[in-house]
mmCIF file of C-alpha atoms and ligand atoms in Angstrom:
data_model
loop_
_atom_site.group_PDB
_atom_site.id
_atom_site.type_symbol
_atom_site.label_atom_id
_atom_site.label_comp_id
_atom_site.label_asym_id
_atom_site.label_seq_id
_atom_site.Cartn_x
_atom_site.Cartn_y
_atom_site.Cartn_z
ATOM 1 C CA UNK A 90 10.216 -9.352 56.415
ATOM 2 C CA UNK A 91 8.964 -9.540 52.840
ATOM 3 C CA UNK A 92 9.378 -12.604 50.618
ATOM 4 C CA UNK A 93 10.137 -11.294 47.108
ATOM 5 C CA UNK A 94 10.516 -14.589 45.264
ATOM 6 C CA UNK A 95 11.493 -18.198 45.854
ATOM 7 C CA UNK A 96 15.086 -17.031 46.393
ATOM 8 C CA UNK A 97 14.881 -13.485 47.765
ATOM 9 C CA UNK A 98 13.693 -11.882 50.979
ATOM 10 C CA UNK A 99 13.887 -8.338 52.281
ATOM 11 C CA UNK A 100 14.478 -7.842 56.008
ATOM 12 C CA UNK A 101 14.662 -4.348 57.523
ATOM 13 C CA UNK A 102 15.265 -2.980 54.021
ATOM 14 C CA UNK A 103 18.158 -5.320 53.130
ATOM 15 C CA UNK A 104 17.928 -7.987 50.445
ATOM 16 C CA UNK A 105 19.030 -11.537 51.192
ATOM 17 C CA UNK A 106 19.376 -14.410 48.720
ATOM 18 C CA UNK A 107 18.848 -18.091 49.347
ATOM 19 C CA UNK A 108 22.202 -19.652 50.151
ATOM 20 C CA UNK A 109 21.937 -23.077 51.791
ATOM 21 C CA UNK A 110 18.690 -24.998 51.411
ATOM 22 C CA UNK A 111 16.651 -26.647 54.114
ATOM 23 C CA UNK A 112 17.430 -30.021 52.473
ATOM 24 C CA UNK A 113 21.196 -29.448 52.630
ATOM 25 C CA UNK A 114 20.938 -28.313 56.243
ATOM 26 C CA UNK A 115 18.886 -31.352 57.247
ATOM 27 C CA UNK A 116 21.343 -33.700 55.519
ATOM 28 C CA UNK A 117 24.239 -32.120 57.399
ATOM 29 C CA UNK A 118 22.396 -32.240 60.722
ATOM 30 C CA UNK A 119 21.727 -35.954 60.155
ATOM 31 C CA UNK A 120 25.433 -36.608 59.515
ATOM 32 C CA UNK A 121 26.504 -34.762 62.651
ATOM 33 C CA UNK A 122 23.781 -36.566 64.625
ATOM 34 C CA UNK A 123 25.079 -39.942 63.457
ATOM 35 C CA UNK A 124 28.646 -39.049 64.448
ATOM 36 C CA UNK A 125 27.532 -37.866 67.899
ATOM 37 C CA UNK A 126 25.434 -41.007 68.355
ATOM 38 C CA UNK A 127 28.561 -43.128 67.866
ATOM 39 C CA UNK A 128 30.781 -40.949 70.056
ATOM 40 C CA UNK A 129 28.431 -40.523 72.988
ATOM 41 C CA UNK A 130 26.909 -43.976 73.519
ATOM 42 C CA UNK A 131 26.514 -44.498 77.289
ATOM 43 C CA UNK A 132 27.935 -41.063 78.073
ATOM 44 C CA UNK A 133 24.586 -39.352 78.731
ATOM 45 C CA UNK A 134 25.742 -36.092 77.139
ATOM 46 C CA UNK A 135 24.312 -32.757 78.126
ATOM 47 C CA UNK A 136 23.609 -30.564 75.122
ATOM 48 C CA UNK A 137 23.975 -26.869 75.808
ATOM 49 C CA UNK A 138 22.193 -24.725 73.248
ATOM 50 C CA UNK A 139 23.282 -21.120 73.019
ATOM 51 C CA UNK A 140 20.246 -18.851 72.735
ATOM 52 C CA UNK A 141 18.798 -17.283 70.766
ATOM 53 C CA UNK A 142 20.353 -18.250 67.443
ATOM 54 C CA UNK A 143 20.897 -21.974 68.063
ATOM 55 C CA UNK A 144 17.372 -22.849 69.146
ATOM 56 C CA UNK A 145 16.343 -24.416 65.848
ATOM 57 C CA UNK A 146 19.671 -26.129 65.165
ATOM 58 C CA UNK A 147 19.721 -27.582 68.687
ATOM 59 C CA UNK A 148 16.148 -28.862 68.364
ATOM 60 C CA UNK A 149 17.027 -30.669 65.124
ATOM 61 C CA UNK A 150 20.396 -31.885 66.413
ATOM 62 C CA UNK A 151 19.086 -33.612 69.547
ATOM 63 C CA UNK A 152 16.475 -35.382 67.424
ATOM 64 C CA UNK A 153 19.168 -36.496 64.965
ATOM 65 C CA UNK A 154 20.976 -38.255 67.830
ATOM 66 C CA UNK A 155 19.885 -41.637 69.089
ATOM 67 C CA UNK A 156 21.065 -40.993 72.634
ATOM 68 C CA UNK A 157 19.791 -40.574 76.174
ATOM 69 C CA UNK A 158 20.745 -36.935 76.123
ATOM 70 C CA UNK A 159 19.694 -33.948 78.170
ATOM 71 C CA UNK A 160 19.484 -30.398 76.946
ATOM 72 C CA UNK A 161 19.656 -26.994 78.543
ATOM 73 C CA UNK A 162 19.518 -23.519 77.056
ATOM 74 C CA UNK A 163 21.841 -20.717 78.018
ATOM 75 C CA UNK A 164 22.118 -17.064 77.212
ATOM 76 C CA UNK A 165 25.489 -15.401 77.260
ATOM 77 C CA UNK A 166 25.809 -11.878 78.565
ATOM 78 C CA UNK A 167 28.899 -9.786 78.009
ATOM 79 C CA UNK A 168 28.605 -6.560 79.905
ATOM 80 C CA UNK A 169 31.187 -4.600 81.808
ATOM 81 C CA UNK A 170 29.061 -1.905 83.394
ATOM 82 C CA UNK A 171 26.990 -0.829 80.443
ATOM 83 C CA UNK A 172 29.587 -1.581 77.762
ATOM 84 C CA UNK A 173 29.549 -4.834 75.862
ATOM 85 C CA UNK A 174 33.087 -6.173 76.071
ATOM 86 C CA UNK A 175 32.662 -9.286 73.991
ATOM 87 C CA UNK A 176 33.922 -11.180 77.028
ATOM 88 C CA UNK A 177 31.278 -13.580 78.246
ATOM 89 C CA UNK A 178 31.138 -13.087 81.979
ATOM 90 C CA UNK A 179 27.671 -14.368 82.722
ATOM 91 C CA UNK A 180 26.025 -17.599 81.690
ATOM 92 C CA UNK A 181 22.283 -17.302 82.225
ATOM 93 C CA UNK A 182 20.160 -20.410 82.536
ATOM 94 C CA UNK A 183 22.814 -22.994 83.322
ATOM 95 C CA UNK A 184 20.642 -24.754 85.877
ATOM 96 C CA UNK A 185 22.430 -28.133 85.901
ATOM 97 C CA UNK A 186 25.496 -29.318 87.730
ATOM 98 C CA UNK A 187 27.940 -29.866 84.869
ATOM 99 C CA UNK A 188 30.851 -31.187 86.914
ATOM 100 C CA UNK A 189 31.898 -34.522 85.415
ATOM 101 C CA UNK A 190 29.389 -34.258 82.546
ATOM 102 C CA UNK A 191 30.091 -34.672 78.846
ATOM 103 C CA UNK A 192 29.012 -31.406 77.252
ATOM 104 C CA UNK A 193 28.035 -30.847 73.640
ATOM 105 C CA UNK A 194 27.732 -27.150 72.843
ATOM 106 C CA UNK A 195 25.266 -26.393 70.041
ATOM 107 C CA UNK A 196 25.976 -23.024 68.433
ATOM 108 C CA UNK A 197 24.492 -21.442 65.332
ATOM 109 C CA UNK A 198 27.538 -19.596 64.075
ATOM 110 C CA UNK A 199 31.128 -18.922 65.055
ATOM 111 C CA UNK A 200 32.350 -15.696 63.541
ATOM 112 C CA UNK A 201 35.354 -14.122 65.332
ATOM 113 C CA UNK A 202 35.097 -16.850 67.970
ATOM 114 C CA UNK A 203 35.100 -14.312 70.805
ATOM 115 C CA UNK A 204 31.839 -15.567 72.270
ATOM 116 C CA UNK A 205 32.785 -19.241 72.121
ATOM 117 C CA UNK A 206 36.316 -18.682 73.401
ATOM 118 C CA UNK A 207 35.094 -16.974 76.567
ATOM 119 C CA UNK A 208 32.176 -19.343 77.036
ATOM 120 C CA UNK A 209 34.427 -22.418 76.933
ATOM 121 C CA UNK A 210 36.842 -20.854 79.424
ATOM 122 C CA UNK A 211 33.933 -20.233 81.833
ATOM 123 C CA UNK A 212 32.553 -23.758 81.387
ATOM 124 C CA UNK A 213 35.951 -25.310 82.095
ATOM 125 C CA UNK A 214 35.905 -23.736 85.567
ATOM 126 C CA UNK A 215 33.001 -26.076 86.421
ATOM 127 C CA UNK A 216 35.155 -29.133 85.606
ATOM 128 C CA UNK A 217 33.034 -31.004 83.064
ATOM 129 C CA UNK A 218 34.333 -34.408 81.875
ATOM 130 C CA UNK A 219 34.583 -33.111 78.302
ATOM 131 C CA UNK A 220 33.412 -30.300 76.054
ATOM 132 C CA UNK A 221 32.793 -30.568 72.312
ATOM 133 C CA UNK A 222 31.680 -27.693 70.207
ATOM 134 C CA UNK A 223 29.230 -28.251 67.380
ATOM 135 C CA UNK A 224 28.472 -25.268 65.192
ATOM 136 C CA UNK A 225 26.184 -25.137 62.200
ATOM 137 C CA UNK A 226 28.257 -22.383 60.576
ATOM 138 C CA UNK A 227 31.828 -21.164 60.770
ATOM 139 C CA UNK A 228 33.338 -18.086 59.146
ATOM 140 C CA UNK A 229 36.978 -19.283 59.039
ATOM 141 C CA UNK A 230 38.363 -16.008 57.643
ATOM 142 C CA UNK A 231 36.925 -14.060 60.586
ATOM 143 C CA UNK A 232 38.089 -16.458 63.304
ATOM 144 C CA UNK A 233 40.527 -14.864 65.764
ATOM 145 C CA UNK A 234 40.993 -17.652 68.313
ATOM 146 C CA UNK A 235 42.337 -21.156 68.245
ATOM 147 C CA UNK A 236 39.148 -23.036 69.071
ATOM 148 C CA UNK A 237 38.804 -26.792 68.893
ATOM 149 C CA UNK A 238 35.532 -27.389 67.024
ATOM 150 C CA UNK A 239 34.360 -31.007 66.872
ATOM 151 C CA UNK A 240 31.741 -30.608 64.132
ATOM 152 C CA UNK A 241 31.153 -27.818 61.626
ATOM 153 C CA UNK A 242 28.076 -27.906 59.427
ATOM 154 C CA UNK A 243 29.255 -25.434 56.788
ATOM 155 C CA UNK A 244 32.258 -23.159 56.405
ATOM 156 C CA UNK A 245 31.075 -19.924 54.858
ATOM 157 C CA UNK A 246 32.635 -16.636 53.706
ATOM 158 C CA UNK A 247 32.563 -13.596 55.987
ATOM 159 C CA UNK A 248 29.170 -12.393 54.832
ATOM 160 C CA UNK A 249 26.062 -11.897 56.910
ATOM 161 C CA UNK A 250 23.538 -14.742 56.872
ATOM 162 C CA UNK A 251 20.048 -15.197 58.276
ATOM 163 C CA UNK A 252 17.492 -17.981 58.616
ATOM 164 C CA UNK A 253 17.282 -21.300 60.463
ATOM 165 C CA UNK A 254 17.471 -19.456 63.791
ATOM 166 C CA UNK A 255 19.821 -16.670 62.744
ATOM 167 C CA UNK A 256 18.501 -13.144 62.690
ATOM 168 C CA UNK A 257 19.080 -9.684 61.339
ATOM 169 C CA UNK A 258 17.875 -7.373 64.125
ATOM 170 C CA UNK A 259 15.653 -10.181 65.426
ATOM 171 C CA UNK A 260 13.920 -10.947 62.127
ATOM 172 C CA UNK A 261 14.487 -13.860 59.774
ATOM 173 C CA UNK A 262 14.922 -16.596 62.371
ATOM 174 C CA UNK A 263 11.857 -18.464 61.074
ATOM 175 C CA UNK A 264 13.164 -18.874 57.512
ATOM 176 C CA UNK A 265 13.650 -22.566 56.789
ATOM 177 C CA UNK A 266 16.660 -22.032 54.518
ATOM 178 C CA UNK A 267 19.790 -19.959 55.094
ATOM 179 C CA UNK A 268 20.003 -16.644 53.223
ATOM 180 C CA UNK A 269 23.046 -14.509 52.514
ATOM 181 C CA UNK A 270 23.149 -10.717 52.344
ATOM 182 C CA UNK A 271 22.944 -9.723 48.698
ATOM 183 C CA UNK A 272 25.859 -7.814 47.147
ATOM 184 C CA UNK A 273 23.672 -5.440 45.129
HETATM 185 P P1 IMP B 172 31.568 -14.175 67.478
HETATM 186 O O1 IMP B 172 31.663 -13.954 68.955
HETATM 187 O O2 IMP B 172 32.241 -13.095 66.690
HETATM 188 O O3 IMP B 172 32.017 -15.547 67.042
HETATM 189 O O4 IMP B 172 30.071 -13.970 67.073
HETATM 190 C C1 IMP B 172 29.140 -14.902 67.345
HETATM 191 C C2 IMP B 172 27.743 -14.307 67.339
HETATM 192 O O5 IMP B 172 27.605 -13.222 66.400
HETATM 193 C C3 IMP B 172 26.779 -15.361 66.900
HETATM 194 O O6 IMP B 172 26.355 -16.159 67.966
HETATM 195 C C4 IMP B 172 25.689 -14.537 66.267
HETATM 196 O O7 IMP B 172 24.789 -14.123 67.273
HETATM 197 C C5 IMP B 172 26.375 -13.326 65.711
HETATM 198 N N1 IMP B 172 26.641 -13.457 64.248
HETATM 199 C C6 IMP B 172 27.848 -13.541 63.643
HETATM 200 N N2 IMP B 172 27.733 -13.638 62.315
HETATM 201 C C7 IMP B 172 26.401 -13.656 62.064
HETATM 202 C C8 IMP B 172 25.628 -13.745 60.844
HETATM 203 O O8 IMP B 172 26.137 -13.853 59.715
HETATM 204 N N3 IMP B 172 24.277 -13.726 61.001
HETATM 205 C C9 IMP B 172 23.664 -13.618 62.206
HETATM 206 N N4 IMP B 172 24.346 -13.523 63.365
HETATM 207 C C10 IMP B 172 25.705 -13.536 63.291
HETATM 208 MG MG1 MG B 173 24.798 -17.587 68.578
#
């Protein structure tokens, strides 16, 4: 990763331009945190952060909530033999009994919604009390499923973004702002 200027970075040979600033992100995270604080008083919610992309968002989100919350981190695997099917059939790291719990899913980005759609279906089999999805980013034009999303940080066009946990081939997660793939 090479920082070209205050607004441009190059990652694996592709140029990205600053898109949503750290300040805007933090403001949005605060707003969502305040809403969750009101909704989940005395419900002891369990946050489920979807690795790897949501690790930074989830860390900020739990601290924006004034709640006795718990958090766990899961990885979703979608393999059928050696082929990735897009269907989430394994949830790695779900080490808590979620039956009867109020779940808040923290996701970095919902694109086609395939991942989230399958993940929610799997979680429902464990009979939680409730599930709300919180995503920092949504690409509404790419969405292929009817998913009930409780909180969306930003709706963005169907263009590739990196930063604030999101990567391009594993790089760029540590950028404080969000960057969008440049058109040039
Ligand atoms: P979906 O299953 O199509 O909704 O894709 C969700 C996953 O694709 C996310 O959790 C990300 O890992 C990845 N993804 C989708 N769009 C982007 C992007 O713009 N930047 C980085 N990762 C993305
Ligand atoms: Mg993700």
